[in-house]
Each structure stands twice: as structure tokens, then as C-alpha cells.
mmCIF file of C-alpha atoms and ligand atoms in Angstrom:
data_model
loop_
_atom_site.group_PDB
_atom_site.id
_atom_site.type_symbol
_atom_site.label_atom_id
_atom_site.label_comp_id
_atom_site.label_asym_id
_atom_site.label_seq_id
_atom_site.Cartn_x
_atom_site.Cartn_y
_atom_site.Cartn_z
ATOM 1 C CA MET D 100 -20.550 -4.506 -7.911
ATOM 2 C CA SER D 101 -19.827 -7.044 -5.237
ATOM 3 C CA PHE D 102 -16.656 -8.875 -4.234
ATOM 4 C CA ARG D 103 -16.838 -12.322 -2.702
ATOM 5 C CA ARG D 104 -13.945 -14.349 -1.363
ATOM 6 C CA ALA D 105 -15.288 -17.880 -1.786
ATOM 7 C CA SER D 106 -15.423 -19.115 -5.336
ATOM 8 C CA THR D 107 -18.835 -19.865 -6.661
ATOM 9 C CA GLY D 108 -17.596 -21.020 -10.043
ATOM 10 C CA ALA D 109 -15.805 -18.566 -12.286
ATOM 11 C CA THR D 110 -17.807 -17.280 -15.192
ATOM 12 C CA GLY D 111 -16.085 -14.092 -16.345
ATOM 13 C CA THR D 112 -12.601 -12.999 -17.224
ATOM 14 C CA TRP D 113 -9.705 -13.685 -14.897
ATOM 15 C CA PHE D 114 -7.062 -11.166 -13.900
ATOM 16 C CA VAL D 115 -4.101 -11.473 -11.563
ATOM 17 C CA GLY D 116 -2.938 -8.606 -9.300
ATOM 18 C CA LEU D 117 0.573 -8.465 -7.787
ATOM 19 C CA MET D 118 1.543 -6.139 -4.978
ATOM 20 C CA SER D 119 4.644 -5.714 -2.839
ATOM 21 C CA GLY D 120 4.550 -2.574 -0.727
ATOM 22 C CA THR D 121 6.946 -0.501 1.330
ATOM 23 C CA SER D 122 6.966 -3.089 4.155
ATOM 24 C CA LEU D 123 9.037 -5.481 2.001
ATOM 25 C CA ASP D 124 7.211 -8.331 3.729
ATOM 26 C CA ALA D 125 5.935 -10.419 0.796
ATOM 27 C CA VAL D 126 4.477 -10.400 -2.682
ATOM 28 C CA ASP D 127 0.692 -10.588 -2.442
ATOM 29 C CA ALA D 128 -0.970 -12.232 -5.466
ATOM 30 C CA VAL D 129 -4.695 -12.447 -6.116
ATOM 31 C CA LEU D 130 -6.805 -14.000 -8.857
ATOM 32 C CA ILE D 131 -9.995 -12.072 -9.625
ATOM 33 C CA ASP D 132 -12.900 -13.277 -11.635
ATOM 34 C CA TRP D 133 -14.629 -10.417 -13.389
ATOM 35 C CA ALA D 134 -18.066 -11.588 -14.471
ATOM 36 C CA GLU D 135 -20.689 -9.267 -15.798
ATOM 37 C CA HIS D 136 -22.338 -8.362 -12.492
ATOM 38 C CA ARG D 137 -20.036 -10.007 -9.993
ATOM 39 C CA HIS D 138 -16.361 -9.738 -9.228
ATOM 40 C CA GLU D 139 -14.682 -12.002 -6.747
ATOM 41 C CA VAL D 140 -11.270 -12.815 -5.352
ATOM 42 C CA VAL D 141 -11.140 -16.517 -6.234
ATOM 43 C CA ALA D 142 -7.635 -17.327 -5.045
ATOM 44 C CA HIS D 143 -4.780 -15.680 -3.245
ATOM 45 C CA HIS D 144 -1.158 -16.412 -2.450
ATOM 46 C CA SER D 145 1.523 -14.662 -0.456
ATOM 47 C CA GLU D 146 5.079 -15.315 -1.677
ATOM 48 C CA PRO D 147 7.690 -14.505 0.963
ATOM 49 C CA ILE D 148 10.631 -12.317 -0.135
ATOM 50 C CA PRO D 149 13.865 -14.248 0.556
ATOM 51 C CA ASP D 150 16.079 -12.647 3.204
ATOM 52 C CA HIS D 151 18.933 -11.774 0.849
ATOM 53 C CA LEU D 152 16.575 -10.049 -1.610
ATOM 54 C CA ARG D 153 14.773 -8.213 1.197
ATOM 55 C CA ALA D 154 18.149 -6.925 2.451
ATOM 56 C CA ALA D 155 19.143 -5.833 -1.064
ATOM 57 C CA LEU D 156 15.815 -4.049 -1.575
ATOM 58 C CA ALA D 157 16.041 -2.359 1.779
ATOM 59 C CA ARG D 158 19.471 -0.978 0.800
ATOM 60 C CA LEU D 159 18.092 0.270 -2.498
ATOM 61 C CA CYS D 160 15.130 1.900 -0.719
ATOM 62 C CA GLN D 161 17.397 3.812 1.635
ATOM 63 C CA PRO D 162 18.826 6.962 0.016
ATOM 64 C CA GLY D 163 22.606 6.619 0.103
ATOM 65 C CA GLY D 164 22.264 2.970 1.219
ATOM 66 C CA ILE D 165 24.232 1.309 -1.593
ATOM 67 C CA GLU D 166 27.916 0.426 -1.424
ATOM 68 C CA GLY D 167 29.431 -0.545 -4.771
ATOM 69 C CA ASP D 168 27.958 -0.232 -8.212
ATOM 70 C CA PRO D 169 24.355 1.065 -8.008
ATOM 71 C CA ILE D 170 23.372 0.167 -11.597
ATOM 72 C CA ASP D 171 24.425 -3.456 -11.236
ATOM 73 C CA GLN D 172 22.568 -3.695 -7.914
ATOM 74 C CA VAL D 173 19.373 -2.208 -9.333
ATOM 75 C CA GLY D 174 19.626 -4.425 -12.396
ATOM 76 C CA ILE D 175 20.122 -7.589 -10.368
ATOM 77 C CA ALA D 176 17.311 -6.757 -7.906
ATOM 78 C CA ASP D 177 15.001 -5.869 -10.858
ATOM 79 C CA ARG D 178 15.635 -9.249 -12.392
ATOM 80 C CA GLU D 179 15.374 -11.187 -9.111
ATOM 81 C CA MET D 180 12.167 -9.406 -8.165
ATOM 82 C CA GLY D 181 10.754 -10.185 -11.657
ATOM 83 C CA GLU D 182 11.489 -13.856 -11.132
ATOM 84 C CA LEU D 183 9.879 -13.759 -7.681
ATOM 85 C CA LEU D 184 6.749 -12.108 -9.094
ATOM 86 C CA ALA D 185 6.583 -14.839 -11.759
ATOM 87 C CA ASP D 186 6.991 -17.439 -8.944
ATOM 88 C CA ALA D 187 4.057 -15.784 -7.114
ATOM 89 C CA VAL D 188 1.853 -16.116 -10.219
ATOM 90 C CA ALA D 189 2.839 -19.745 -10.719
ATOM 91 C CA ALA D 190 2.004 -20.590 -7.097
ATOM 92 C CA LEU D 191 -1.269 -18.660 -7.296
ATOM 93 C CA LEU D 192 -2.393 -20.533 -10.415
ATOM 94 C CA THR D 193 -1.424 -23.869 -8.861
ATOM 95 C CA THR D 194 -3.524 -23.030 -5.804
ATOM 96 C CA ALA D 195 -6.421 -21.982 -7.994
ATOM 97 C CA GLY D 196 -6.024 -24.979 -10.326
ATOM 98 C CA ILE D 197 -6.322 -22.697 -13.375
ATOM 99 C CA PRO D 198 -4.020 -22.807 -16.414
ATOM 100 C CA ALA D 199 -2.137 -19.648 -17.426
ATOM 101 C CA GLY D 200 -3.868 -19.653 -20.768
ATOM 102 C CA ARG D 201 -7.176 -18.694 -19.077
ATOM 103 C CA ILE D 202 -5.813 -15.495 -17.534
ATOM 104 C CA ALA D 203 -6.512 -12.253 -19.413
ATOM 105 C CA ALA D 204 -3.704 -10.291 -17.844
ATOM 106 C CA ILE D 205 -1.505 -9.655 -14.822
ATOM 107 C CA GLY D 206 -1.299 -6.215 -13.191
ATOM 108 C CA SER D 207 2.023 -5.843 -11.401
ATOM 109 C CA HIS D 208 2.848 -2.931 -9.171
ATOM 110 C CA GLY D 209 6.526 -3.861 -8.697
ATOM 111 C CA GLN D 210 8.700 -2.884 -5.745
ATOM 112 C CA THR D 211 9.159 0.829 -5.144
ATOM 113 C CA ILE D 212 12.835 1.544 -4.522
ATOM 114 C CA ARG D 213 12.523 5.340 -4.640
ATOM 115 C CA HIS D 214 9.594 7.730 -4.592
ATOM 116 C CA ARG D 215 10.313 11.433 -5.171
ATOM 117 C CA PRO D 216 6.944 12.967 -5.983
ATOM 118 C CA PRO D 217 6.434 16.701 -6.704
ATOM 119 C CA ASP D 218 6.722 18.523 -3.369
ATOM 120 C CA GLY D 219 7.455 22.059 -4.473
ATOM 121 C CA ALA D 220 11.233 21.560 -4.147
ATOM 122 C CA THR D 221 12.104 18.503 -6.247
ATOM 123 C CA THR D 222 13.193 19.632 -9.720
ATOM 124 C CA HIS D 223 12.728 16.275 -11.430
ATOM 125 C CA PRO D 224 10.031 14.279 -9.606
ATOM 126 C CA PHE D 225 10.199 10.578 -10.274
ATOM 127 C CA THR D 226 9.136 7.228 -8.879
ATOM 128 C CA LEU D 227 10.842 3.919 -9.546
ATOM 129 C CA GLN D 228 9.317 0.443 -9.264
ATOM 130 C CA ILE D 229 11.360 -2.675 -10.107
ATOM 131 C CA GLY D 230 10.461 -6.330 -10.805
ATOM 132 C CA ASP D 231 11.029 -6.744 -14.540
ATOM 133 C CA PRO D 232 7.604 -7.250 -16.214
ATOM 134 C CA ASN D 233 9.439 -8.896 -19.176
ATOM 135 C CA CYS D 234 10.379 -11.760 -16.795
ATOM 136 C CA ILE D 235 6.777 -12.088 -15.632
ATOM 137 C CA ALA D 236 5.363 -12.155 -19.202
ATOM 138 C CA ALA D 237 8.112 -14.495 -20.484
ATOM 139 C CA ARG D 238 7.856 -16.959 -17.592
ATOM 140 C CA THR D 239 4.050 -17.059 -17.366
ATOM 141 C CA GLY D 240 3.075 -16.426 -21.003
ATOM 142 C CA ILE D 241 0.469 -13.984 -19.642
ATOM 143 C CA THR D 242 0.105 -10.398 -20.858
ATOM 144 C CA THR D 243 1.494 -8.221 -18.061
ATOM 145 C CA VAL D 244 0.682 -4.583 -17.351
ATOM 146 C CA ALA D 245 3.170 -2.701 -15.181
ATOM 147 C CA ASP D 246 4.756 0.685 -14.487
ATOM 148 C CA PHE D 247 1.443 2.210 -13.457
ATOM 149 C CA ARG D 248 2.737 5.231 -11.590
ATOM 150 C CA ARG D 249 5.033 7.047 -13.955
ATOM 151 C CA ARG D 250 2.429 8.328 -16.442
ATOM 152 C CA ASP D 251 0.759 10.119 -13.569
ATOM 153 C CA ILE D 252 4.099 11.632 -12.448
ATOM 154 C CA ALA D 253 4.773 12.667 -16.061
ATOM 155 C CA LEU D 254 1.471 14.589 -15.943
ATOM 156 C CA GLY D 255 2.552 16.467 -12.827
ATOM 157 C CA GLY D 256 0.863 14.082 -10.401
ATOM 158 C CA GLN D 257 2.127 12.322 -7.262
ATOM 159 C CA GLY D 258 1.867 8.920 -8.965
ATOM 160 C CA ALA D 259 0.122 7.896 -5.779
ATOM 161 C CA PRO D 260 -2.128 6.797 -4.257
ATOM 162 C CA LEU D 261 -3.582 4.795 -7.175
ATOM 163 C CA VAL D 262 -5.955 2.655 -5.136
ATOM 164 C CA PRO D 263 -8.822 5.169 -4.597
ATOM 165 C CA PRO D 264 -10.652 4.518 -7.899
ATOM 166 C CA PHE D 265 -10.612 0.775 -7.144
ATOM 167 C CA HIS D 266 -11.856 1.486 -3.615
ATOM 168 C CA ALA D 267 -14.677 3.517 -5.201
ATOM 169 C CA ALA D 268 -15.536 0.663 -7.609
ATOM 170 C CA ALA D 269 -15.483 -1.943 -4.878
ATOM 171 C CA PHE D 270 -16.636 -0.206 -1.699
ATOM 172 C CA ARG D 271 -18.686 2.886 -2.439
ATOM 173 C CA HIS D 272 -22.165 3.036 -0.907
ATOM 174 C CA GLN D 273 -25.025 4.951 -2.487
ATOM 175 C CA ASP D 274 -26.244 6.583 0.721
ATOM 176 C CA ILE D 275 -23.396 6.398 3.232
ATOM 177 C CA ASP D 276 -20.153 8.369 3.215
ATOM 178 C CA ARG D 277 -17.319 5.944 3.749
ATOM 179 C CA ALA D 278 -13.552 6.089 4.181
ATOM 180 C CA ILE D 279 -11.125 3.310 3.338
ATOM 181 C CA VAL D 280 -7.868 3.320 5.327
ATOM 182 C CA ASN D 281 -4.991 1.295 3.941
ATOM 183 C CA VAL D 282 -2.346 0.680 6.554
ATOM 184 C CA GLY D 283 0.709 -0.766 4.866
ATOM 185 C CA GLY D 284 4.243 0.492 5.508
ATOM 186 C CA ILE D 285 2.749 3.914 4.657
ATOM 187 C CA ALA D 286 -0.897 4.680 5.406
ATOM 188 C CA ASN D 287 -3.308 6.246 2.927
ATOM 189 C CA VAL D 288 -6.977 7.185 3.040
ATOM 190 C CA THR D 289 -9.663 7.193 0.414
ATOM 191 C CA LEU D 290 -12.822 9.277 0.925
ATOM 192 C CA LEU D 291 -15.886 7.821 -0.710
ATOM 193 C CA PRO D 292 -18.769 10.239 -0.358
ATOM 194 C CA ALA D 293 -22.131 8.887 -1.445
ATOM 195 C CA ARG D 294 -22.382 11.985 -3.659
ATOM 196 C CA GLY D 295 -19.476 14.104 -4.800
ATOM 197 C CA GLU D 296 -15.903 13.514 -5.793
ATOM 198 C CA VAL D 297 -13.695 10.668 -4.533
ATOM 199 C CA SER D 298 -10.536 11.889 -2.867
ATOM 200 C CA GLY D 299 -7.530 10.351 -1.186
ATOM 201 C CA PHE D 300 -3.936 10.945 -0.094
ATOM 202 C CA ASP D 301 -1.052 9.436 1.884
ATOM 203 C CA VAL D 302 -1.274 10.220 5.557
ATOM 204 C CA GLY D 303 2.175 9.227 6.776
ATOM 205 C CA PRO D 304 3.697 6.219 8.443
ATOM 206 C CA GLY D 305 1.502 3.105 8.827
ATOM 207 C CA ASN D 306 3.563 0.106 9.979
ATOM 208 C CA CYS D 307 7.045 1.137 8.689
ATOM 209 C CA LEU D 308 8.418 2.708 11.881
ATOM 210 C CA LEU D 309 6.581 0.218 14.133
ATOM 211 C CA ASP D 310 8.147 -2.682 12.190
ATOM 212 C CA ALA D 311 11.671 -1.171 12.235
ATOM 213 C CA TRP D 312 11.535 -0.543 15.991
ATOM 214 C CA VAL D 313 10.264 -4.020 16.868
ATOM 215 C CA LYS D 314 12.900 -5.560 14.620
ATOM 216 C CA ARG D 315 15.667 -3.595 16.370
ATOM 217 C CA HIS D 316 14.544 -4.343 19.939
ATOM 218 C CA LEU D 317 12.764 -7.710 19.821
ATOM 219 C CA ASP D 318 14.198 -9.077 16.537
ATOM 220 C CA ARG D 319 10.720 -9.754 15.194
ATOM 221 C CA PRO D 320 9.398 -8.557 11.838
ATOM 222 C CA TYR D 321 6.307 -6.874 13.395
ATOM 223 C CA ASP D 322 4.460 -6.482 16.675
ATOM 224 C CA GLY D 323 1.753 -9.031 15.783
ATOM 225 C CA ALA D 324 -1.506 -7.805 17.228
ATOM 226 C CA GLY D 325 0.273 -4.772 18.735
ATOM 227 C CA ALA D 326 0.762 -6.399 22.168
ATOM 228 C CA TRP D 327 4.107 -4.731 22.879
ATOM 229 C CA ALA D 328 2.736 -1.248 22.089
ATOM 230 C CA GLN D 329 -0.399 -1.954 24.059
ATOM 231 C CA ALA D 330 1.551 -2.892 27.167
ATOM 232 C CA HIS D 331 2.912 0.675 27.370
ATOM 233 C CA SER D 332 1.628 4.233 27.304
ATOM 234 C CA PRO D 333 2.647 6.679 24.578
ATOM 235 C CA ASP D 334 4.910 9.610 25.503
ATOM 236 C CA ALA D 335 3.099 12.867 24.751
ATOM 237 C CA SER D 336 6.266 14.943 24.234
ATOM 238 C CA LEU D 337 7.759 12.472 21.782
ATOM 239 C CA LEU D 338 4.452 12.277 19.925
ATOM 240 C CA ARG D 339 4.402 16.086 19.597
ATOM 241 C CA ALA D 340 7.977 16.007 18.305
ATOM 242 C CA LEU D 341 7.136 13.362 15.669
ATOM 243 C CA LEU D 342 4.091 15.310 14.579
ATOM 244 C CA GLN D 343 6.402 18.218 13.662
ATOM 245 C CA HIS D 344 7.338 16.470 10.412
ATOM 246 C CA PRO D 345 6.382 18.933 7.663
ATOM 247 C CA PHE D 346 4.643 16.186 5.639
ATOM 248 C CA PHE D 347 1.762 16.147 8.166
ATOM 249 C CA GLY D 348 1.043 19.859 7.581
ATOM 250 C CA ARG D 349 1.064 19.700 3.800
ATOM 251 C CA LEU D 350 -2.246 19.790 1.944
ATOM 252 C CA PRO D 351 -3.158 17.050 -0.558
ATOM 253 C CA PRO D 352 -2.317 15.965 -3.178
ATOM 254 C CA LYS D 353 0.562 14.351 -1.301
ATOM 255 C CA SER D 354 2.332 11.030 -1.079
ATOM 256 C CA THR D 355 5.349 9.728 0.822
ATOM 257 C CA GLY D 356 7.560 6.748 1.483
ATOM 258 C CA ARG D 357 10.573 5.407 3.328
ATOM 259 C CA GLU D 358 12.603 8.324 1.979
ATOM 260 C CA GLU D 359 10.861 10.536 4.609
ATOM 261 C CA PHE D 360 9.820 8.104 7.324
ATOM 262 C CA ASN D 361 12.688 5.782 8.194
ATOM 263 C CA PRO D 362 14.657 4.693 11.299
ATOM 264 C CA GLY D 363 17.228 7.459 10.709
ATOM 265 C CA TRP D 364 14.472 10.105 10.947
ATOM 266 C CA LEU D 365 13.118 8.436 14.111
ATOM 267 C CA ASP D 366 16.588 8.217 15.725
ATOM 268 C CA ALA D 367 17.212 11.916 15.097
ATOM 269 C CA ARG D 368 13.919 12.813 16.911
ATOM 270 C CA LEU D 369 14.753 10.387 19.711
ATOM 271 C CA ARG D 370 18.006 12.111 20.576
ATOM 272 C CA ALA D 371 16.012 14.574 22.685
ATOM 273 C CA PHE D 372 14.439 11.625 24.600
ATOM 274 C CA PRO D 373 17.341 9.378 25.620
ATOM 275 C CA ALA D 374 15.631 7.931 28.711
ATOM 276 C CA LEU D 375 12.507 6.559 27.048
ATOM 277 C CA GLU D 376 11.960 2.790 27.284
ATOM 278 C CA PRO D 377 11.738 1.013 23.919
ATOM 279 C CA GLY D 378 8.187 -0.139 24.664
ATOM 280 C CA VAL D 379 7.075 3.452 25.289
ATOM 281 C CA VAL D 380 8.539 4.399 21.931
ATOM 282 C CA GLN D 381 6.585 1.581 20.309
ATOM 283 C CA ALA D 382 3.369 2.760 21.995
ATOM 284 C CA THR D 383 4.138 6.319 20.748
ATOM 285 C CA LEU D 384 4.654 5.120 17.173
ATOM 286 C CA LEU D 385 1.318 3.341 17.280
ATOM 287 C CA ALA D 386 -0.252 6.563 18.625
ATOM 288 C CA LEU D 387 1.467 8.469 15.792
ATOM 289 C CA THR D 388 -0.217 6.290 13.172
ATOM 290 C CA SER D 389 -3.623 6.549 14.784
ATOM 291 C CA THR D 390 -3.263 10.304 15.459
ATOM 292 C CA VAL D 391 -2.386 11.201 11.833
ATOM 293 C CA LEU D 392 -5.201 9.003 10.568
ATOM 294 C CA THR D 393 -7.675 10.553 12.999
ATOM 295 C CA GLN D 394 -6.558 14.069 12.092
ATOM 296 C CA ALA D 395 -6.975 13.258 8.366
ATOM 297 C CA LEU D 396 -10.494 11.940 8.893
ATOM 298 C CA ALA D 397 -11.491 14.822 11.170
ATOM 299 C CA LYS D 398 -11.729 16.971 8.043
ATOM 300 C CA TYR D 399 -14.511 14.701 6.750
ATOM 301 C CA PRO D 400 -17.182 14.766 9.440
ATOM 302 C CA THR D 401 -19.883 13.239 7.251
ATOM 303 C CA VAL D 402 -17.932 9.939 6.968
ATOM 304 C CA SER D 403 -19.742 7.557 9.265
ATOM 305 C CA GLU D 404 -18.057 4.276 8.280
ATOM 306 C CA VAL D 405 -14.289 3.610 8.244
ATOM 307 C CA TYR D 406 -12.874 0.386 6.839
ATOM 308 C CA LEU D 407 -9.259 -0.668 7.244
ATOM 309 C CA CYS D 408 -7.184 -2.753 4.888
ATOM 310 C CA GLY D 409 -3.540 -3.653 4.521
ATOM 311 C CA GLY D 410 -1.387 -5.511 7.105
ATOM 312 C CA GLY D 411 -2.148 -2.883 9.730
ATOM 313 C CA ALA D 412 -5.756 -4.120 9.816
ATOM 314 C CA ARG D 413 -4.385 -7.201 11.597
ATOM 315 C CA ASN D 414 -2.874 -5.076 14.377
ATOM 316 C CA SER D 415 -5.825 -5.268 16.845
ATOM 317 C CA ALA D 416 -4.256 -2.689 19.156
ATOM 318 C CA LEU D 417 -4.204 -0.162 16.305
ATOM 319 C CA LEU D 418 -7.746 -1.063 15.359
ATOM 320 C CA ALA D 419 -8.963 -0.593 18.936
ATOM 321 C CA ASP D 420 -7.102 2.691 19.310
ATOM 322 C CA LEU D 421 -8.532 4.033 16.081
ATOM 323 C CA ALA D 422 -12.040 2.857 16.941
ATOM 324 C CA ALA D 423 -11.844 4.725 20.256
ATOM 325 C CA ARG D 424 -10.570 7.914 18.632
ATOM 326 C CA LEU D 425 -13.086 7.824 15.821
ATOM 327 C CA THR D 426 -16.231 7.202 17.976
ATOM 328 C CA PRO D 427 -19.085 7.394 17.093
ATOM 329 C CA ARG D 428 -18.025 6.413 13.550
ATOM 330 C CA THR D 429 -18.131 2.676 12.745
ATOM 331 C CA VAL D 430 -14.638 1.156 12.408
ATOM 332 C CA ALA D 431 -14.219 -2.272 10.782
ATOM 333 C CA THR D 432 -12.000 -3.986 8.207
ATOM 334 C CA THR D 433 -12.806 -4.423 4.547
ATOM 335 C CA ALA D 434 -13.637 -8.047 5.362
ATOM 336 C CA ALA D 435 -17.054 -6.627 6.291
ATOM 337 C CA LEU D 436 -17.334 -5.438 2.667
ATOM 338 C CA GLY D 437 -16.311 -8.734 1.129
ATOM 339 C CA ILE D 438 -12.516 -8.472 0.615
ATOM 340 C CA ASP D 439 -10.033 -9.650 3.181
ATOM 341 C CA PRO D 440 -7.834 -6.638 4.099
ATOM 342 C CA GLN D 441 -4.671 -8.438 2.965
ATOM 343 C CA TRP D 442 -5.750 -8.678 -0.653
ATOM 344 C CA VAL D 443 -7.248 -5.258 -1.385
ATOM 345 C CA GLU D 444 -4.138 -3.585 -2.763
ATOM 346 C CA ALA D 445 -3.216 -6.538 -5.029
ATOM 347 C CA ALA D 446 -6.827 -6.606 -6.207
ATOM 348 C CA ALA D 447 -6.494 -2.906 -7.107
ATOM 349 C CA PHE D 448 -3.631 -3.690 -9.480
ATOM 350 C CA ALA D 449 -5.627 -6.441 -11.171
ATOM 351 C CA TRP D 450 -8.386 -3.859 -11.609
ATOM 352 C CA LEU D 451 -5.949 -1.278 -12.952
ATOM 353 C CA ALA D 452 -4.587 -3.792 -15.536
ATOM 354 C CA ARG D 453 -8.138 -4.359 -16.699
ATOM 355 C CA GLU D 454 -8.753 -0.617 -16.982
ATOM 356 C CA THR D 455 -5.563 -0.231 -19.010
ATOM 357 C CA LEU D 456 -6.384 -3.063 -21.419
ATOM 358 C CA GLN D 457 -9.869 -1.617 -21.918
ATOM 359 C CA GLY D 458 -8.351 1.786 -22.631
ATOM 360 C CA ARG D 459 -9.783 3.493 -19.591
ATOM 361 C CA PRO D 460 -7.845 5.924 -17.367
ATOM 362 C CA GLY D 461 -6.660 4.589 -14.040
ATOM 363 C CA ASN D 462 -5.695 7.715 -12.097
ATOM 364 C CA LEU D 463 -7.908 10.289 -10.443
ATOM 365 C CA PRO D 464 -6.505 13.794 -10.955
ATOM 366 C CA ALA D 465 -8.392 14.968 -7.849
ATOM 367 C CA VAL D 466 -6.314 12.445 -5.845
ATOM 368 C CA THR D 467 -2.872 12.603 -7.457
ATOM 369 C CA GLY D 468 -2.851 16.179 -8.790
ATOM 370 C CA ALA D 469 -2.052 15.090 -12.339
ATOM 371 C CA SER D 470 -3.140 17.519 -15.042
ATOM 372 C CA ARG D 471 -5.519 14.902 -16.487
ATOM 373 C CA ALA D 472 -6.743 11.354 -16.240
ATOM 374 C CA ALA D 473 -4.691 8.886 -18.339
ATOM 375 C CA VAL D 474 -4.496 5.248 -19.291
ATOM 376 C CA LEU D 475 -1.732 3.974 -16.964
ATOM 377 C CA GLY D 476 1.096 1.519 -17.405
ATOM 378 C CA ALA D 477 2.886 -0.303 -20.171
ATOM 379 C CA ILE D 478 1.691 -3.615 -21.718
ATOM 380 C CA TYR D 479 4.091 -6.543 -22.071
ATOM 381 C CA PRO D 480 2.462 -9.158 -24.314
ATOM 382 C CA GLY D 481 2.398 -12.728 -23.029
HETATM 383 N N1 ADP A 1124 -0.309 -11.341 11.265
HETATM 384 C C1 ADP A 1124 -0.093 -10.050 11.399
HETATM 385 N N2 ADP A 1124 -0.413 -9.387 12.521
HETATM 386 C C2 ADP A 1124 -0.168 -8.061 12.626
HETATM 387 N N3 ADP A 1124 0.416 -7.331 11.734
HETATM 388 C C3 ADP A 1124 0.765 -7.923 10.583
HETATM 389 C C4 ADP A 1124 0.551 -9.298 10.358
HETATM 390 N N4 ADP A 1124 1.035 -9.579 9.142
HETATM 391 C C5 ADP A 1124 1.507 -8.469 8.641
HETATM 392 N N5 ADP A 1124 1.397 -7.430 9.507
HETATM 393 C C6 ADP A 1124 1.829 -6.083 9.346
HETATM 394 O O1 ADP A 1124 1.478 -5.660 8.063
HETATM 395 C C7 ADP A 1124 2.633 -5.209 7.316
HETATM 396 C C8 ADP A 1124 2.492 -5.559 5.870
HETATM 397 O O2 ADP A 1124 1.335 -4.967 5.428
HETATM 398 P P1 ADP A 1124 1.089 -4.687 3.879
HETATM 399 O O3 ADP A 1124 -0.306 -4.222 3.744
HETATM 400 O O4 ADP A 1124 1.579 -5.879 3.126
HETATM 401 O O5 ADP A 1124 2.086 -3.485 3.687
HETATM 402 P P2 ADP A 1124 2.866 -3.066 2.375
HETATM 403 O O6 ADP A 1124 1.863 -2.691 1.375
HETATM 404 O O7 ADP A 1124 3.711 -1.913 2.864
HETATM 405 O O8 ADP A 1124 3.724 -4.271 2.026
HETATM 406 C C9 ADP A 1124 3.786 -5.948 8.056
HETATM 407 O O9 ADP A 1124 4.988 -5.263 7.856
HETATM 408 C C10 ADP A 1124 3.315 -5.889 9.479
HETATM 409 O O10 ADP A 1124 3.534 -4.636 10.090
HETATM 410 MG MG1 MG A 1125 3.132 -6.155 1.785
#
């Protein structure tokens, strides 16, 4: 299997993937051409989330964050997000110059507003993604597959991460042990041994705390290439305090979200460090992300190539820090394997939609902890 970014003339079946992760930055949309022996991202589009919707989603994501009627607010955001996802598909198809009638299906992740996976204490684990698939199917006329995570949760799994089997399909090498590191709001790793079982798990915060801190102090959505963090040195005591979070000590299968890693959690840790400069905190948060990733990969010494994807792959300070910590392993982005890091996760949901429509399971029990593999999602006919 190979993925190529530049279109060489579509010959197979076209699928759309839609992803909007914990960062609440944008809806990423990709169009993939699945031909018999070649699969390529032929078009992509990033649909910004309007400020008022981002603010509403952020309130829904924050436990206890809603004032007023929660059901109305979830219902309205579900509908608005559904319309935005349909907008993203329309813009993608305009960019690609392809009519909707030629698309086999859309795979839509939706926006997670709460993720409460099994953790030994939760009595009723659940995960909730919104962005009404009925809207997407009705507006585009394209069969839409959505709600991928809840079957896995129903089978005792974490419902996450779901990207590892796609990483295996797209990036596995027959002789070299590889790892794929997805740095979105939350970071997750996939281990792709040349021989043996694929594994993967959430590692902890990727960009979510870095983004929140830069927003608060510099009023910017993110620290670009990581220049603010790079201009300071991390504080070792604060880093040790942050690493005390029990999530880091848990064994996989495990997954997490903004419920555990949010500005309130950071502020509570910072109370013991009132004199730290904001730039030092930013540098420490970057060190936190690279430390937890390095610790996760240390358990897999045969992995010699590490590829980053997600928005964090564009943070060159993070990339440089990781490369230094992981020496002598090779550290690059998935661009080196044929898919721009920004589109990998959306591509995974196009792939999952295809698996579902072909009746194949989409989860890996070794990753999520589900009692068995299952066909994921619900199908909304176009
Ligand atoms: N041009 C950029 N330079 C550096 N970092 C970026 C850039 N664009 C996005 N990011 C970072 O990537 C994040 C979004 O990454 P993404 O993979 O979409 O995460 P998620 O899946 O959580 O939405 C942003 O919040 C920001 O931290
Ligand atoms: Mg995103």
C-alpha cells in the first residue's frame, strides 16, 4: 500500500474522512482515492470552527462547564457541528472538482465532548462525539459512517485510540520496527513492529496544555514553531510535579482527554510554584509532552524509526527536543512516508468508514482492551 499526496488521476473508489480533535482548532477533511494497489490523499480542506461554536464546544468539553440547560446546549452544538462538517465536505469537493455522487462514503469522527473510558473506577464508561451525521448525509447526499467509538466502549474497550490499524495499513514496514506518534491536543503512539502485534495507547497531553497557556499569556491559539517555549528552560521541579499525574503510571490499554488534562489541573499544580515565569511554564509543558512520549517509547527499544503526525508535528521545537531525546532513533514526520502530518487522522476515519462498509472490524482489541474486534460505527444512508 502506498499513499501519495499529489493526484495522479483517480481510478478507484473515493472516500472522505472528517476529523476534529481535542484541540478544537478546525475540521480536517480529506478525500482519498482507493484504487486496487494505490491509495492517495487527492484533496484536503481545513474548515475553521467559528469562534462562537468553539466557545460552546469548549464549555461542553469542560466537566461542569455549562450554565443553563445542558440538553439544549448539546442539541444545538450537535446540529451546528453537523452543519459545519457538511460545509467542510462541500468545500473539499469544490476544491477537488468532484461531484458528491462519485463519493462512496464519508467517515466522520465528530467532536468529542466527553470521554470517560473504563479506568477501574468509572461505573458506566462512555464516550460522546457530536456533529449530527444525519445533517451530513442529508446535506451532501453521501452515505455517512459515524459514531465509531461507542461499539468498542460497549465491548469493554477504551474506544480509543482507533488510528493504530490505519497506521499499520499505511505505514508498516516489513523489516523495520516503527512508531507513529500523533500529537494532537492529546498525544498517542502506535507501535508497528515488522513482526508481531500492533499496539498503541494515549500517552497524555500533546498540545492541549501548551495551547491553553499560550492563549492565556500571549493571546495566540498556539506557540507556532514552539519559539516561546524554546526561548526558556524547563523547570525540573514543576516537571516532576506534573509527571505525578496517575495517568502516566497506568498500563495500557489507556486513553485520556481534556477531562484529565486541562488548565484547571495545571493551575492546581502551579500553586506550589508561584514565582515561575510564564515562558518557563511553557518550556516545561513542552518538556512534559516530550518526556512522556520518550518514556512511552523507551519500552520499545527495537523501534528505530519514529514518525510524527498531527498539529504537533509542525512544532519544530518539539520535534527537535524529541529527536535529541530519542537519539539514535530516526525522528521525522509522516510526510516522509507519503502523508502530510495534518491529514493522517482524517484519513484514518475515511479508512474506518471503508472497513465498516465492507463489513470488516475497525478496532484492535490489543490496543483498546475491547473483548473482541467489531465492525464500528453506524451507517446513515445518503
Ligand atoms: N502552523 C502550526 N504550527 C505549529 N503548531 C500548529 C500549527 N497549526 C496547528 N498547530 C498545533 O496543532 C494543534 C492542532 O493539531 P491537531 O492534530 O489538529 O489536533 P486535534 O486532533 O487535537 O485537533 C493546534 O492546536 C496547535 O497546537
Ligand atoms: Mg484538529
